[in-house]
């Protein structure tokens, strides 16, 4: 495999010059630059990386299905996936679906057409049955708990994470508890709704539909929640907020309009975003980055060896008590 | 092309049931679910989307080269690209490079190997000469201003954006002005350094190297800058901060340690991140999402028609005055 010394020899320049040209530094003559690039092409300097994969009949591409990219949760998962993909020389083919079923099916079809070696599903709208139908076409790793099928999964136990935060609030004396969520459907959301009902029932409190705030994904949604909260006749005294970005929006808007946190409203976020740390927001730390890393590793191990130690891996969530609850 | 009615007919169920199955709703019998998925496979419900592309000898994949994903700037650009890609039925192949030249070259090699139809370069370390060497292999769109070559480019004029913010600070009476930047290399950073020197020279002030804070990308970096600032004997009275995330870190940490903004330190961010709006940070709004959209559209127009109205498109930056400067 050609290395930087071979390039220098071929181009008739120093190793330092090759390095400067490859790294785009200025102050190298036109002539030397050209010589280096010609040498790189002649010696197929980069193609060799690919050759290893191609010899195995692989594309060295892994698909990633997710609803949208521009959200801290998904970008943290992608970054975890991407870090491991980089390490093993894989590229990522992104399927941003907006939770549209046809986009999700297209990803599965591309797996069938061998345009990628495997697929990681961060979140989806389509029925599990769909994934079952494509299981023979290549490894599919789901980032959520799946009860019925024998899928590859890496997941956070969102039921337990919610239970943990709810019990903490109850111990602190809260009974009027609401929560903010990204969307009502999906297995994670259903797990949370179940935890909410189960824990409130334990202490003899009725869950209230009007204290569940839907569509909460971004910072701006926190402002909206705060405005809805202030307008309520009967207000919850505590909120679980399934995204620290939204929790930050609540806390910042509360400061602006003079609502005292946690005295008037206790707030527990989820994720452990740097913004939550900076604002002193009590949060349930969720290992999104690790989730991405582990999902890739599971897939990669299967591709390399045809077997895995275990098909299901659960990652822990941890309550970090700070100032807001 | 098979539609949802054809599926219903083939599966012997109602259109509503097909919709429920495709969208993953509960309360559909196992039997009906199975029938719908079998019908979908039999009628090649999804493959048809691909067929259109394949008939043209295309992969319907566009590559995106970027240093990292988990940063609001790049994720906003990707989201813009992705929105247009979705619209035209393209998937994105991400090359997260960490600014490593070999990763960047691998993206170019994959273009040469026709594994994608074109490449959008958000940011790079490798020399422009490298892109020139692959220009024949497929359309490459660069998201920055390029002087020497006849490349496809969509860019924000970072020189003018910096000049705008600097002149505003000078008009407000500031002379001790510093700035925070992501990295010192790269054409955008060089444009900003040029603007800094040019504008200070206009008012007869010497630029100071120790007031330039390097490696500022994330919220946490803002805290670090604030700590460095407080420890300085001679402090700048104003900072331009090339990321609103970093500006938010500065403003939030300043509040915590009792530094009055803007009286003791004026701060102007860049991007117009929702967090900047929520915190009242004066910022230079940069159209990152639009940049992504336009880059994809330029590429797509070239792929479809083999020509473009203009190869270079400049997008405007706009100062939004709020509370921090």
XYZ file of C-alpha atoms in Angstrom:
650
model
C 0.000 0.000 0.000
C 1.439 3.366 -1.024
C 2.346 5.647 1.853
C 3.407 9.245 2.135
C 7.081 8.322 1.518
C 6.208 6.590 -1.749
C 4.334 9.700 -2.805
C 7.331 11.896 -2.010
C 9.632 9.634 -4.012
C 7.275 9.466 -6.987
C 6.688 13.227 -6.979
C 10.359 14.034 -6.437
C 9.637 16.235 -3.433
C 10.202 15.990 0.338
C 7.888 14.148 2.721
C 7.189 17.489 4.397
C 6.034 18.913 1.073
C 3.700 15.966 0.488
C 2.246 16.508 3.942
C 1.834 20.239 3.299
C 0.079 19.608 -0.001
C -2.238 16.895 1.401
C -3.110 19.126 4.327
C -3.720 22.183 2.222
C -1.070 24.501 3.669
C -0.083 27.517 1.618
C 3.440 28.364 0.399
C 3.956 25.329 -1.823
C 4.740 26.020 -5.470
C 2.151 25.208 -8.130
C 4.584 22.794 -9.722
C 5.163 20.731 -6.560
C 1.480 20.654 -5.744
C 0.678 19.270 -9.152
C 3.435 16.670 -8.886
C 2.074 15.426 -5.557
C -1.490 15.070 -6.834
C -0.325 13.280 -9.941
C 1.707 10.892 -7.788
C -1.281 10.293 -5.493
C -3.422 9.346 -8.473
C -0.738 7.231 -10.087
C -0.078 5.265 -6.909
C -3.771 5.037 -6.065
C -2.983 6.454 -2.674
C -6.576 6.321 -1.393
C -8.106 3.529 -3.380
C -6.267 1.019 -1.260
C -8.437 1.768 1.774
C -11.444 0.701 -0.254
C -9.816 -2.351 -1.743
C -9.905 -4.170 1.600
C -13.668 -3.842 1.771
C -14.365 -4.564 -1.848
C -12.392 -7.807 -1.706
C -14.914 -8.983 0.869
C -17.869 -8.143 -1.372
C -18.876 -5.293 0.889
C -19.995 -1.763 0.204
C -18.463 -0.474 3.474
C -21.633 1.572 3.826
C -24.037 1.345 6.744
C -27.489 2.923 6.509
C -28.934 5.012 9.331
C -32.694 5.578 9.501
C -33.842 8.533 11.562
C -36.706 11.047 11.422
C -34.537 14.195 11.349
C -30.949 15.179 11.885
C -31.162 18.661 13.326
C -31.965 17.652 16.907
C -29.474 17.054 19.718
C -30.833 13.579 20.484
C -30.417 12.216 16.974
C -27.223 14.060 16.230
C -25.669 12.585 19.399
C -26.698 9.070 18.312
C -25.308 9.684 14.809
C -22.094 11.007 16.238
C -21.685 7.809 18.275
C -22.381 5.703 15.199
C -20.110 7.879 13.120
C -17.181 7.663 15.519
C -17.180 3.861 15.284
C -17.862 3.916 11.541
C -14.804 6.115 11.043
C -12.730 3.708 13.097
C -13.690 0.704 10.990
C -13.637 2.509 7.645
C -17.400 2.609 7.003
C -19.446 5.465 5.568
C -22.982 6.312 6.646
C -25.926 6.526 4.283
C -28.539 8.684 5.993
C -32.238 8.107 5.556
C -33.956 11.145 7.028
C -37.556 10.019 6.994
C -39.642 12.688 8.756
C -41.408 9.569 10.076
C -42.837 8.972 6.598
C -43.407 5.279 6.028
C -42.426 5.341 2.366
C -39.028 6.838 3.183
C -38.509 4.140 5.780
C -39.396 1.408 3.309
C -36.979 2.885 0.793
C -34.150 2.370 3.297
C -35.164 -1.266 3.679
C -35.333 -1.716 -0.083
C -31.826 -0.335 -0.448
C -30.667 -2.908 2.073
C -32.306 -5.608 -0.061
C -30.574 -4.208 -3.146
C -27.207 -4.555 -1.319
C -26.490 -0.852 -1.534
C -25.319 -1.102 2.061
C -24.047 -3.805 4.387
C -26.506 -3.183 7.225
C -28.986 -0.728 8.682
C -29.248 1.054 12.042
C -32.746 2.281 12.877
C -32.730 5.177 15.353
C -36.486 5.703 15.342
C -39.306 4.770 12.994
C -43.000 4.952 12.314
C -43.429 1.763 10.269
C -44.595 -1.434 11.946
C -42.018 -3.937 13.271
C -43.485 -6.416 10.817
C -41.762 -4.401 8.092
C -38.340 -4.997 9.614
C -39.136 -8.684 10.029
C -39.835 -8.864 6.292
C -36.314 -7.614 5.511
C -34.394 -9.515 8.171
C -32.861 -11.883 5.621
C -31.434 -9.013 3.572
C -28.787 -7.887 6.031
C -28.311 -7.057 9.697
C -30.739 -4.488 11.076
C -30.067 -2.963 14.494
C -32.933 -1.187 16.248
C -32.275 1.449 18.918
C -35.288 0.547 21.021
C -36.704 -2.273 23.075
C -38.646 -4.750 20.950
C -40.732 -7.362 22.709
C -42.087 -9.577 20.007
C -39.249 -10.227 17.618
C -35.764 -11.573 17.815
C -34.142 -8.386 16.510
C -30.717 -6.925 17.168
C -31.378 -4.089 19.595
C -29.455 -1.607 21.728
C -31.741 0.474 23.875
C -32.293 2.636 26.898
C -34.999 1.403 29.274
C -37.228 4.474 29.092
C -39.820 2.941 31.406
C -37.283 2.662 34.232
C -35.787 6.083 33.457
C -39.243 7.653 33.827
C -40.031 5.644 36.969
C -36.766 6.840 38.544
C -37.561 10.515 37.922
C -41.215 10.182 38.984
C -40.351 8.452 42.279
C -37.856 11.224 43.022
C -40.543 13.882 42.523
C -43.031 11.956 44.644
C -40.480 11.594 47.431
C -40.063 15.362 47.299
C -43.816 15.680 47.956
C -45.072 16.358 44.415
C -48.458 14.922 43.423
C -49.439 17.251 40.575
C -46.982 15.945 37.992
C -47.126 16.425 34.231
C -44.732 15.623 31.389
C -43.581 16.897 28.009
C -42.935 14.481 25.186
C -41.756 14.569 21.565
C -44.596 12.547 20.077
C -47.282 10.289 21.502
C -46.643 7.258 19.297
C -43.571 5.037 19.231
C -42.425 2.421 21.757
C -40.354 4.828 23.873
C -43.304 7.169 24.301
C -45.609 4.294 25.136
C -43.146 3.059 27.772
C -43.115 6.535 29.322
C -46.907 6.825 29.306
C -47.061 3.422 31.037
C -44.542 4.483 33.699
C -46.488 7.709 34.311
C -49.738 5.848 34.885
C -48.172 3.064 36.962
C -46.253 5.327 39.329
C -49.109 7.785 39.863
C -51.435 4.870 40.555
C -49.030 3.633 43.260
C -49.621 6.855 45.214
C -53.328 7.026 44.402
C -53.161 10.003 42.016
C -55.115 10.174 38.779
C -53.022 10.969 35.667
C -54.320 14.055 33.879
C -54.397 14.213 30.114
C -54.126 18.037 30.094
C -50.780 17.864 31.884
C -49.200 15.913 29.058
C -47.580 18.312 26.574
C -47.079 16.810 23.119
C -44.780 17.853 20.252
C -41.946 19.021 22.532
C -38.650 18.650 20.667
C -36.817 21.954 20.510
C -35.840 24.862 22.754
C -38.720 26.993 21.439
C -41.206 24.315 22.491
C -40.190 24.948 26.113
C -41.280 28.556 25.802
C -44.653 27.392 24.480
C -45.061 24.920 27.370
C -44.289 27.680 29.877
C -46.896 29.921 28.257
C -49.482 27.132 28.388
C -48.549 26.377 32.002
C -48.957 29.988 33.133
C -52.409 30.149 31.503
C -53.699 27.037 33.310
C -56.155 27.251 36.163
C -54.823 24.095 37.735
C -51.111 23.839 37.202
C -48.791 20.889 37.711
C -46.130 21.533 40.375
C -43.559 19.427 38.518
C -42.781 18.469 34.932
C -40.733 15.669 33.450
C -39.365 16.959 30.151
C -38.038 14.297 27.772
C -35.496 16.636 26.164
C -33.033 18.948 27.924
C -33.410 21.416 25.072
C -37.096 21.769 25.915
C -36.317 21.852 29.653
C -33.828 24.672 28.965
C -36.535 26.551 27.065
C -38.863 26.192 30.070
C -36.234 27.307 32.573
C -35.038 30.283 30.507
C -38.553 31.490 29.772
C -39.538 31.014 33.431
C -36.643 33.294 34.432
C -37.778 35.892 31.968
C -41.403 35.958 33.161
C -40.515 35.592 36.846
C -41.697 32.051 37.575
C -39.545 30.603 40.374
C -37.971 27.240 39.565
C -38.174 24.855 41.422
C -40.464 26.531 44.022
C -43.401 27.124 41.713
C -42.482 24.502 39.154
C -39.948 21.701 39.480
C -38.350 20.588 36.188
C -36.498 17.364 35.387
C -34.984 17.147 31.925
C -33.653 14.136 30.039
C -30.404 13.628 28.055
C -27.765 15.473 30.092
C -27.122 17.976 27.358
C -24.260 20.467 28.055
C -26.929 23.179 28.175
C -28.628 21.392 31.111
C -25.348 21.333 32.990
C -24.734 25.000 32.312
C -28.232 25.949 33.522
C -28.148 23.643 36.563
C -31.078 21.569 35.296
C -31.777 18.312 37.141
C -31.803 15.674 34.439
C -31.883 11.983 33.682
C -28.617 11.307 31.841
C -29.281 9.170 28.774
C -26.278 7.655 26.973
C -27.208 8.629 23.392
C -23.647 8.784 22.134
C -22.930 5.372 23.651
C -26.151 4.047 22.129
C -24.869 5.006 18.694
C -21.441 3.496 19.344
C -22.883 0.219 20.611
C -25.385 -0.058 17.773
C -22.572 0.262 15.242
C -20.358 -2.177 17.123
C -23.116 -4.797 17.288
C -23.696 -4.449 13.556
C -19.998 -4.489 12.772
C -19.317 -7.524 14.931
C -22.092 -9.390 13.137
C -20.705 -8.391 9.722
C -17.188 -9.481 10.633
C -17.915 -12.731 12.458
C -21.489 -13.736 11.580
C -22.365 -13.997 15.261
C -22.806 -11.841 18.367
C -22.491 -12.567 22.092
C -26.002 -11.241 22.714
C -28.560 -9.694 20.434
C -29.983 -7.304 23.011
C -28.119 -4.707 25.007
C -29.667 -2.411 27.579
C -27.983 0.864 28.557
C -28.522 2.512 31.948
C -30.135 5.904 32.667
C -29.077 7.910 35.708
C -30.763 10.795 37.573
C -28.456 13.795 38.108
C -29.865 16.081 40.789
C -29.037 19.755 40.246
C -31.037 22.941 40.996
C -34.379 22.630 39.202
C -35.988 19.724 41.099
C -46.817 2.457 -10.108
C -48.609 0.597 -7.325
C -50.461 2.815 -4.879
C -52.203 2.251 -1.574
C -55.459 1.204 -3.318
C -53.649 -1.496 -5.293
C -52.197 -2.789 -2.054
C -55.634 -2.917 -0.423
C -57.050 -4.828 -3.401
C -54.172 -7.283 -3.520
C -54.277 -7.890 0.250
C -58.067 -8.102 0.351
C -58.362 -5.458 3.072
C -59.608 -1.866 3.261
C -57.521 1.163 2.312
C -57.767 2.284 5.957
C -56.250 -1.017 7.074
C -53.348 -0.655 4.631
C -52.735 2.829 5.951
C -52.870 1.590 9.545
C -50.410 -1.209 8.810
C -47.976 1.004 6.868
C -48.100 3.582 9.636
C -47.646 1.061 12.424
C -50.890 1.633 14.327
C -51.999 -1.084 16.758
C -55.326 -2.956 16.633
C -54.839 -4.658 13.270
C -54.971 -8.460 13.238
C -51.788 -10.422 12.590
C -53.393 -11.944 9.525
C -54.223 -8.626 7.889
C -50.812 -7.183 8.714
C -49.119 -10.104 7.037
C -51.362 -9.847 3.972
C -50.511 -6.157 3.545
C -46.749 -6.741 3.762
C -46.941 -9.605 1.305
C -48.894 -7.428 -1.092
C -46.368 -4.602 -0.696
C -43.521 -6.938 -1.612
C -45.412 -8.571 -4.456
C -46.332 -5.238 -6.032
C -42.887 -3.788 -5.363
C -44.577 -0.892 -3.668
C -41.360 0.954 -2.886
C -38.964 -0.196 -5.570
C -40.750 1.985 -8.090
C -39.370 5.140 -6.510
C -35.880 3.844 -7.240
C -36.655 2.667 -10.735
C -36.932 6.230 -11.988
C -33.384 6.964 -10.871
C -31.864 3.708 -11.961
C -33.223 4.100 -15.469
C -31.128 7.257 -15.710
C -27.977 5.415 -14.612
C -27.937 7.256 -11.318
C -27.339 6.122 -7.771
C -29.710 8.761 -6.345
C -27.066 9.273 -3.670
C -25.307 12.558 -2.968
C -22.206 12.641 -0.777
C -21.749 15.243 1.954
C -18.270 15.946 3.294
C -18.088 17.581 6.713
C -15.734 17.473 9.687
C -18.351 16.452 12.286
C -22.091 16.178 12.599
C -22.789 16.972 16.230
C -22.585 20.732 15.940
C -25.451 23.144 15.279
C -23.699 24.761 12.312
C -23.138 21.551 10.377
C -26.388 19.933 11.401
C -28.270 23.003 10.128
C -26.461 22.788 6.772
C -27.176 19.048 6.559
C -30.801 19.633 7.400
C -31.069 22.109 4.537
C -29.389 19.652 2.163
C -31.530 16.845 3.504
C -34.806 18.708 3.051
C -34.106 19.179 -0.653
C -32.689 15.663 -1.007
C -35.918 14.232 0.423
C -37.915 16.315 -2.025
C -36.059 15.001 -5.056
C -35.733 11.401 -3.809
C -31.982 11.451 -3.046
C -30.203 9.875 -0.081
C -27.161 11.383 1.610
C -23.885 9.565 2.082
C -22.085 11.277 4.932
C -18.330 11.592 5.073
C -17.503 12.744 8.570
C -13.844 13.537 8.232
C -12.650 15.116 11.487
C -10.685 17.245 9.005
C -8.476 14.254 8.210
C -7.196 14.485 4.671
C -7.398 10.760 3.974
C -11.102 10.692 4.854
C -11.660 13.613 2.531
C -9.833 11.889 -0.280
C -11.904 8.757 0.273
C -15.054 10.781 -0.427
C -13.521 12.002 -3.682
C -12.518 8.469 -4.638
C -16.068 7.256 -4.072
C -17.245 9.978 -6.441
C -14.769 8.688 -9.020
C -16.057 5.144 -8.487
C -19.601 6.399 -9.231
C -20.892 5.382 -5.827
C -22.702 8.701 -5.760
C -23.936 11.244 -8.282
C -22.269 14.287 -6.779
C -20.592 15.685 -3.677
C -21.324 18.639 -1.414
C -18.342 19.828 0.621
C -19.368 21.689 3.791
C -15.840 22.220 5.052
C -12.473 20.610 4.385
C -8.817 20.555 5.184
C -7.444 19.240 1.889
C -6.146 21.635 -0.717
C -8.460 22.953 -3.459
C -6.126 21.290 -5.928
C -7.571 17.982 -4.725
C -11.067 18.983 -5.785
C -9.757 20.194 -9.108
C -8.262 16.722 -9.701
C -11.715 15.128 -9.341
C -13.780 17.751 -11.164
C -14.334 15.447 -14.143
C -15.786 12.688 -11.951
C -19.019 14.396 -11.042
C -20.357 17.706 -9.801
C -18.736 18.992 -6.597
C -20.352 21.889 -4.756
C -18.260 23.761 -2.192
C -19.903 25.741 0.621
C -17.279 28.469 0.678
C -15.850 31.204 -1.453
C -13.120 29.963 -3.772
C -11.025 32.491 -5.617
C -8.772 30.514 -7.885
C -10.910 27.848 -9.462
C -14.070 27.703 -11.445
C -15.923 25.546 -8.888
C -19.601 25.344 -8.056
C -19.952 27.273 -4.811
C -22.658 28.539 -2.482
C -21.242 30.627 0.320
C -21.709 33.239 2.967
C -19.385 36.227 2.692
C -17.725 35.856 6.094
C -15.452 38.827 5.485
C -18.428 41.172 5.125
C -20.284 39.518 8.014
C -17.299 40.194 10.288
C -16.848 43.747 8.987
C -20.518 44.477 9.709
C -20.259 43.321 13.336
C -16.895 45.037 13.916
C -18.101 48.390 12.562
C -21.139 48.176 14.842
C -18.888 47.657 17.882
C -16.587 50.497 16.848
C -19.561 52.820 16.402
C -20.578 51.923 19.947
C -17.152 53.133 21.110
C -15.328 49.810 21.500
C -11.635 49.705 20.650
C -10.499 46.682 22.678
C -12.120 44.003 20.528
C -11.294 40.289 20.444
C -12.871 37.288 18.763
C -13.507 33.584 19.243
C -13.140 31.179 16.358
C -13.543 27.464 15.683
C -10.162 26.904 14.054
C -7.499 29.164 12.638
C -7.130 27.494 9.246
C -9.704 27.317 6.456
C -10.864 30.041 4.076
C -13.710 31.294 6.303
C -11.352 31.782 9.219
C -8.808 33.520 7.039
C -11.510 35.864 5.743
C -12.460 36.724 9.336
C -8.857 37.301 10.373
C -8.481 39.623 7.363
C -11.618 41.568 8.288
C -10.430 41.904 11.893
C -7.103 43.359 10.829
C -8.553 45.607 8.134
C -11.281 47.153 10.303
C -9.035 47.707 13.324
C -6.449 49.298 11.081
C -9.112 51.750 9.819
C -9.493 53.129 13.352
C -5.795 52.947 14.130
C -5.966 50.082 16.628
C -3.440 47.253 16.701
C -4.960 43.737 16.583
C -3.882 41.640 19.567
C -3.069 37.997 19.178
C -3.951 37.217 22.819
C -7.530 38.412 22.248
C -8.144 35.756 19.598
C -9.595 32.627 21.223
C -9.101 29.485 19.151
C -10.926 26.114 19.269
C -14.339 27.611 20.155
C -17.069 25.325 18.857
C -19.373 24.245 21.655
C -21.268 25.703 24.617
C -18.593 24.523 27.055
C -15.939 26.455 25.131
C -17.782 29.652 26.081
C -17.261 28.899 29.739
C -13.549 28.408 29.104
C -13.321 31.735 27.232
C -15.066 33.517 30.116
C -12.587 32.001 32.574
C -9.648 33.081 30.404
C -11.163 36.545 30.036
C -11.613 37.042 33.779
C -7.985 36.028 34.387
C -6.592 38.594 31.918
C -4.855 41.715 33.050
C -5.906 43.619 29.962
C -9.325 42.484 28.874
C -11.158 43.131 25.626
C -14.377 45.107 26.131
C -16.118 43.277 23.290
C -15.965 39.843 21.648
C -17.160 38.578 18.299
C -18.022 34.918 18.783
C -18.355 32.884 15.574
C -20.884 30.455 17.095
C -24.014 31.320 19.092
C -23.496 28.161 21.128
C -20.168 29.533 22.340
C -21.707 33.000 22.816
C -24.449 31.388 24.950
C -21.783 29.662 27.035
C -20.083 33.023 27.596
C -23.326 34.813 28.506
C -24.558 32.060 30.845
C -21.225 31.709 32.603
C -20.935 35.515 32.904
C -24.318 35.569 34.676
C -23.156 32.904 37.044
C -19.933 34.658 38.034
C -21.474 38.137 38.062
C -19.900 39.702 34.970
C -22.281 42.309 33.553
C -23.065 41.883 29.850
C -22.838 44.163 27.860
C -21.455 46.752 30.351
C -18.247 44.897 31.196
C -18.149 42.756 28.072
C -20.184 43.144 24.876
C -20.854 39.912 22.989
C -21.930 39.414 19.381
C -22.652 35.842 18.334
C -23.017 34.355 14.865
C -25.650 31.974 13.413
C -28.942 33.153 14.958
C -29.439 29.937 16.862
C -32.762 29.664 18.791
C -30.673 29.733 21.976
C -29.327 33.184 21.025
C -32.864 34.455 20.583
C -33.956 33.017 23.921
C -30.989 34.602 25.715
C -31.283 37.953 23.920
C -27.859 37.602 22.312
C -26.989 40.118 19.593
C -25.965 38.004 16.632
C -25.114 37.971 12.962
C -27.759 35.760 11.372
C -26.130 33.307 8.968
C -28.387 31.348 6.620
C -26.933 27.852 7.209
C -30.137 25.996 6.440
C -30.542 27.989 3.214
C -26.891 27.317 2.366
C -27.598 23.574 2.521
C -30.771 23.907 0.453
C -29.076 25.989 -2.230
C -26.037 23.722 -2.416
C -28.275 20.727 -3.058
C -30.384 22.620 -5.580
C -27.311 23.739 -7.520
C -26.045 20.161 -7.637
C -29.443 18.774 -8.545
C -30.017 21.307 -11.296
C -26.658 20.398 -12.788
C -27.447 16.674 -12.614
C -30.837 17.135 -14.266
C -29.962 19.634 -16.985
C -26.166 19.593 -17.352
C -26.037 23.369 -16.870
C -26.621 26.053 -14.250
C -27.540 29.737 -14.482
C -24.528 30.692 -12.360
C -21.870 28.648 -10.698
C -21.444 30.940 -7.714
C -24.097 32.066 -5.272
C -23.512 34.397 -2.342
C -25.895 34.442 0.622
C -26.342 37.506 2.846
C -25.535 37.840 6.563
C -27.524 40.220 8.760
C -26.765 41.786 12.168
C -29.617 41.345 14.686
C -29.206 43.740 17.591
C -30.520 42.396 20.890
C -29.299 42.856 24.482
C -25.653 41.747 24.603
C -23.995 44.411 22.399
